Structures are given as structure tokens and as C-alpha cells.
Short mmCIF file of C-alpha atoms in Angstrom, two decimals:
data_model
loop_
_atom_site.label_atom_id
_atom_site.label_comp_id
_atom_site.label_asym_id
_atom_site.label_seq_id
_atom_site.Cartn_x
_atom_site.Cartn_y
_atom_site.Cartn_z
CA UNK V 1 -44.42 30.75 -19.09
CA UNK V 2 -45.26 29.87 -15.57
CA UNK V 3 -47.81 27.52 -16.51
CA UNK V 4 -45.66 26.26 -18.54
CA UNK V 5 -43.25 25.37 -16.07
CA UNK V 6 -45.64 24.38 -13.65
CA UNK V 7 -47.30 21.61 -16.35
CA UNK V 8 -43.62 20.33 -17.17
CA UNK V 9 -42.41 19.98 -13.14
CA UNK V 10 -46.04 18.05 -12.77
CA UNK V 11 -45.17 15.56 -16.01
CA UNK V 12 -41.91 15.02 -14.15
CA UNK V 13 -42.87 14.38 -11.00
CA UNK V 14 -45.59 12.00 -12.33
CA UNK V 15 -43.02 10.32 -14.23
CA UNK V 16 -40.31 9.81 -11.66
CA UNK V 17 -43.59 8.53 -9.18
CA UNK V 18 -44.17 5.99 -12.15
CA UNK V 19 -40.99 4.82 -13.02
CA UNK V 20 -40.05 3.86 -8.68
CA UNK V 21 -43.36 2.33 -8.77
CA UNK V 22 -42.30 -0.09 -11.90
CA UNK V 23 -39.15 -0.48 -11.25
CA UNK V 24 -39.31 -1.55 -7.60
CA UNK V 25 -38.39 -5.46 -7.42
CA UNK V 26 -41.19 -7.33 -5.35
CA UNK V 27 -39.96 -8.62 -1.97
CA UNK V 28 -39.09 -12.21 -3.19
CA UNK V 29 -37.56 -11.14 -6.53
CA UNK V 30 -34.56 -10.21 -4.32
CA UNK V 31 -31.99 -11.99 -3.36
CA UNK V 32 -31.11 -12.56 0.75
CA UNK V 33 -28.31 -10.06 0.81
CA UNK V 34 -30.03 -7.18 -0.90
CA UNK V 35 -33.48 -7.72 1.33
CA UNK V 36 -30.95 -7.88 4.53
CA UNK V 37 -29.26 -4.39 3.01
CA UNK V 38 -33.02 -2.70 2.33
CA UNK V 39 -34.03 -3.81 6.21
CA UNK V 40 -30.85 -1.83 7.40
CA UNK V 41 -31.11 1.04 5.36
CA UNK V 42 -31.76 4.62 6.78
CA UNK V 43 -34.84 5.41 7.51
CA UNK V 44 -36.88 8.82 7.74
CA UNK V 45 -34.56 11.78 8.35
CA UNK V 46 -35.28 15.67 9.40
CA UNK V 47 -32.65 18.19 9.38
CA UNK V 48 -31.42 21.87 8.89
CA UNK V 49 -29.60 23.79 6.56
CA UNK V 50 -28.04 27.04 5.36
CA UNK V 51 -27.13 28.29 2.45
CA UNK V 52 -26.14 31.02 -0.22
CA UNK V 53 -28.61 31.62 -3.63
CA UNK V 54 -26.22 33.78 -6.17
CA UNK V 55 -28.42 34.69 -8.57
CA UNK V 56 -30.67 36.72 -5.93
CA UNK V 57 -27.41 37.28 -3.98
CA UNK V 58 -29.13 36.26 0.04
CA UNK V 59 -28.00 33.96 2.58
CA UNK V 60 -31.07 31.44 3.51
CA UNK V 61 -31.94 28.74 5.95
CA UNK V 62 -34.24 25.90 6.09
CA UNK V 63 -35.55 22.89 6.94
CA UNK V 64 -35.99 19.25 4.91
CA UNK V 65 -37.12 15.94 5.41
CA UNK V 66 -36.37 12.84 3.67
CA UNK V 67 -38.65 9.21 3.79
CA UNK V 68 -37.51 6.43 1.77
CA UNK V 69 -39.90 4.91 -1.03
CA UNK V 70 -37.66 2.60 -1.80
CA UNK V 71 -33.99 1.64 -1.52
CA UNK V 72 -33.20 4.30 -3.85
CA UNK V 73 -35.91 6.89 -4.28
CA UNK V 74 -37.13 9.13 -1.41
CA UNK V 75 -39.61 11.53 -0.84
CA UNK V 76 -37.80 15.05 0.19
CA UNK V 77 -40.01 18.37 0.59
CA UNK V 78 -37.63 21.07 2.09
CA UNK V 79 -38.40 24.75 2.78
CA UNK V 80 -35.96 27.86 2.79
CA UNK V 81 -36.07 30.66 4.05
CA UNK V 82 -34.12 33.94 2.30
CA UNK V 83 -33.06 36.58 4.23
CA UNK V 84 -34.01 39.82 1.57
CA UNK V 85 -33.62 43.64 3.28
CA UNK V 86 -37.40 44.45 3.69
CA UNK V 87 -39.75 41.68 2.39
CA UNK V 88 -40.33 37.86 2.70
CA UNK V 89 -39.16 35.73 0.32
CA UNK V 90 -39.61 32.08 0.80
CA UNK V 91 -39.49 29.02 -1.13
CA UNK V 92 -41.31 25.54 -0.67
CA UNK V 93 -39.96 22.62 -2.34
CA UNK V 94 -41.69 18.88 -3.36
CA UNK V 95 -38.59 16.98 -4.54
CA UNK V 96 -37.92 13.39 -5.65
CA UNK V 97 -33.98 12.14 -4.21
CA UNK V 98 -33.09 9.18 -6.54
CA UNK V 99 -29.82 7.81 -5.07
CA UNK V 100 -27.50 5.50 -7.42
CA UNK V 101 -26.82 1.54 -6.72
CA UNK V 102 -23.74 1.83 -4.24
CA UNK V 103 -22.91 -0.12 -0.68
CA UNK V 104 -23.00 3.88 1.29
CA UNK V 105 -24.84 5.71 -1.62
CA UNK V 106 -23.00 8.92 -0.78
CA UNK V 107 -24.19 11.13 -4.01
CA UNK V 108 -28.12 11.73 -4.81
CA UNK V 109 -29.69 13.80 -7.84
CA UNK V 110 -33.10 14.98 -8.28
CA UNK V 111 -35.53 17.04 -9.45
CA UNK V 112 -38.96 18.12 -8.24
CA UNK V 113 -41.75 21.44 -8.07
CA UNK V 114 -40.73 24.56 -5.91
CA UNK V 115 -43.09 27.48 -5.07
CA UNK V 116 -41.25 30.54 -4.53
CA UNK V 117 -42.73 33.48 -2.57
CA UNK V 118 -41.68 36.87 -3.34
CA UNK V 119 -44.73 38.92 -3.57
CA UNK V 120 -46.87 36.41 -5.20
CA UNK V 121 -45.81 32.71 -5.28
CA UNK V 122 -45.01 31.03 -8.67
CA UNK V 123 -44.09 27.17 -9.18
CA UNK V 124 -41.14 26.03 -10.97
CA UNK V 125 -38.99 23.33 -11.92
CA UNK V 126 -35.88 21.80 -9.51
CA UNK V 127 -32.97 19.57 -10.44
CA UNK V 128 -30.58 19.08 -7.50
CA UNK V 129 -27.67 16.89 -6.82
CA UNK V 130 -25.31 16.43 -3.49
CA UNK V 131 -23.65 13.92 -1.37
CA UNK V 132 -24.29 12.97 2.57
CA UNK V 133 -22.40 11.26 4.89
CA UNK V 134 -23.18 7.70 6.43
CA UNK V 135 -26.11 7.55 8.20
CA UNK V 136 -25.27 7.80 12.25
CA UNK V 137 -26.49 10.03 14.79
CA UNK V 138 -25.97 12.90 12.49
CA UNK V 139 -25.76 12.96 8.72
CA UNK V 140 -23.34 15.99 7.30
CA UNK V 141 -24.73 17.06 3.94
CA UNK V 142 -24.24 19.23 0.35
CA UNK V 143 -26.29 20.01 -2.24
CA UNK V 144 -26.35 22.43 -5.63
CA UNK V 145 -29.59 23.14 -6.76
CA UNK V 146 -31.04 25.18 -10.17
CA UNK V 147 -34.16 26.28 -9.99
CA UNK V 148 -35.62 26.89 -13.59
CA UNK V 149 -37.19 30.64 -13.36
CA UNK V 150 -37.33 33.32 -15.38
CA UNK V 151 -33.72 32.41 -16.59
CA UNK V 152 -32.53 30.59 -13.50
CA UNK V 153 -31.38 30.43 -10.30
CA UNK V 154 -28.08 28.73 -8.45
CA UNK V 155 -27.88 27.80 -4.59
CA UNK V 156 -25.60 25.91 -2.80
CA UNK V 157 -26.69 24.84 0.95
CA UNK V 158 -25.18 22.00 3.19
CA UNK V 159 -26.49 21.14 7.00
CA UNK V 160 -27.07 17.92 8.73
CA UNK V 161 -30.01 15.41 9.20
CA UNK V 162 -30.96 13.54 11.55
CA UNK V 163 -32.62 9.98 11.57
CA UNK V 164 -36.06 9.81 13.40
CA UNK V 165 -35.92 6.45 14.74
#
């Protein structure tokens, strides 16, 4: 079953990396207002975040990162951190944020490969979706995210990132 999972988070990933690649208009395919908006877009963002995971029922906390591919697709690893009674239990994610055509593109979905540590470490398959503020100084943000295990698993976290210009 893992490997399973692990070959069908790998097809997706590969797919999602093909698909920005394609779909990406060349520089002078755009017109002036759209290459001013891609100029002034947010750039590469680092942040913090807590959260709760109800299926294994612990708080966690952890770190992401987010750099743009393109005006709509970014590259976001993110690691948390649970907080079990008496054994580490951490997770490592590899995530593609695909963020919909809009002037502030609040909302973002994904999906990507997590490695979960418990007391070996197994891959798996992420789907994720959330909205973040404007960027600024500071970017407020929320996100649900199912991890495809053995059955599943449900977290909700939220935090803020900041931009690292």
C-alpha cells in the first residue's frame, strides 16, 4: 500500500511540474498589464504555523516556505512538528500551491508527497486548500489539509508568512 501511495504522489507531482511548465505563457505572449501584475507579485515567503491534526488528536507546529514558479503555481515544502506524550512524530511535506486567476488570489489548493515520522517514516499523498491575506509585511494564513494514510488524516493549521525581500 505504501508504495502504492508513494508511486501515485510521484505521478502527481510529475504531472502538476508538467502541466506549469506547458501552460506558462512566454514573456511576450502577454499582454502589458498582466507582465506589469507578474513583476509586482509576491515573491518568496517563510513563515510559521500551528495547528490541530484530529485524526491523531495532537497540537503541532511548523515551519513553510513558499517560491513562486509562476504567477500561479509555487513551490511550498513545509514541516510540522506533533507534539505526541513520549515519542517524535514529525512530518515533512513537498507540496505544489496552484492559486486561481484573481486580482489578490486569496484561496490556493494543492496537493503534493509528505513523509511522516512516527517510528519509521512512510510517504503519502497531500491535497490541501486555504486562503492568505494580501501580501504586506506579514501575510495571515489558513489551510485544511488530508493526508491520504492508512485511511486518512485531517489538520487544520493557520500562521503567518513573511516575504523575504
Amino acid at each position: 500500500m505504501d508504495r502504492l501511495v508513494h508511486s501515485l504522489a510521484l505521478r502527481i507531482v510529475m504531472v502538476l511540474s508538467a502541466v506549469v511548465v506547458a501552460a506558462t505563457p512566454a514573456h511576450g505572449q502577454r499582454g502589458r498589464a498582466a507582465r506589469r501584475a507578474a513583476r509586482t507579485s509576491a515573491g518568496p515567503e517563510v513563515g510559521v504555523r500551528a495547528g490541530y491534526n484530529f485524526d491523531i488528536d495532537q497540537v503541532l507546529v511548523g515551519v513553510q516556505a513558499s517560491f513562486p514558479l509562476t504567477r500561479g503555481v509555487e513551490l511550498y515544502p513545509s514541516f510540522d512538528y506533533y507534539t505526541p506524550d513520549n515519542s517524535v512524530k514529525w512530518g515533512l511535506n513537498f507540496d505544489l500551491k496552484l492559486r486561481p486567476p484573481a486580482r489578490y488570489q486569496f484561496w490556493y489548493g494543492g496537493a503534493g508527497l509528505n513523509l511522516l515520522h512516527a517510528a519509521t517514516t512512510t510517504s503519502h499523498l497531500n491535497l490541501f486548500a486555504g486562503f492568505a491575506g494580501r501580501p504586506g509585511p506579514f501575510r495571515p494564513f489558513a489551510e485544511a489539509r488530508l493526508t491520504l494514510v492508512d485511511g486518512s488524516a485531517f489538520q487544520m493549521v493557520g500562521g503567518l508568512s513573511f516575504p523575504l525581500r
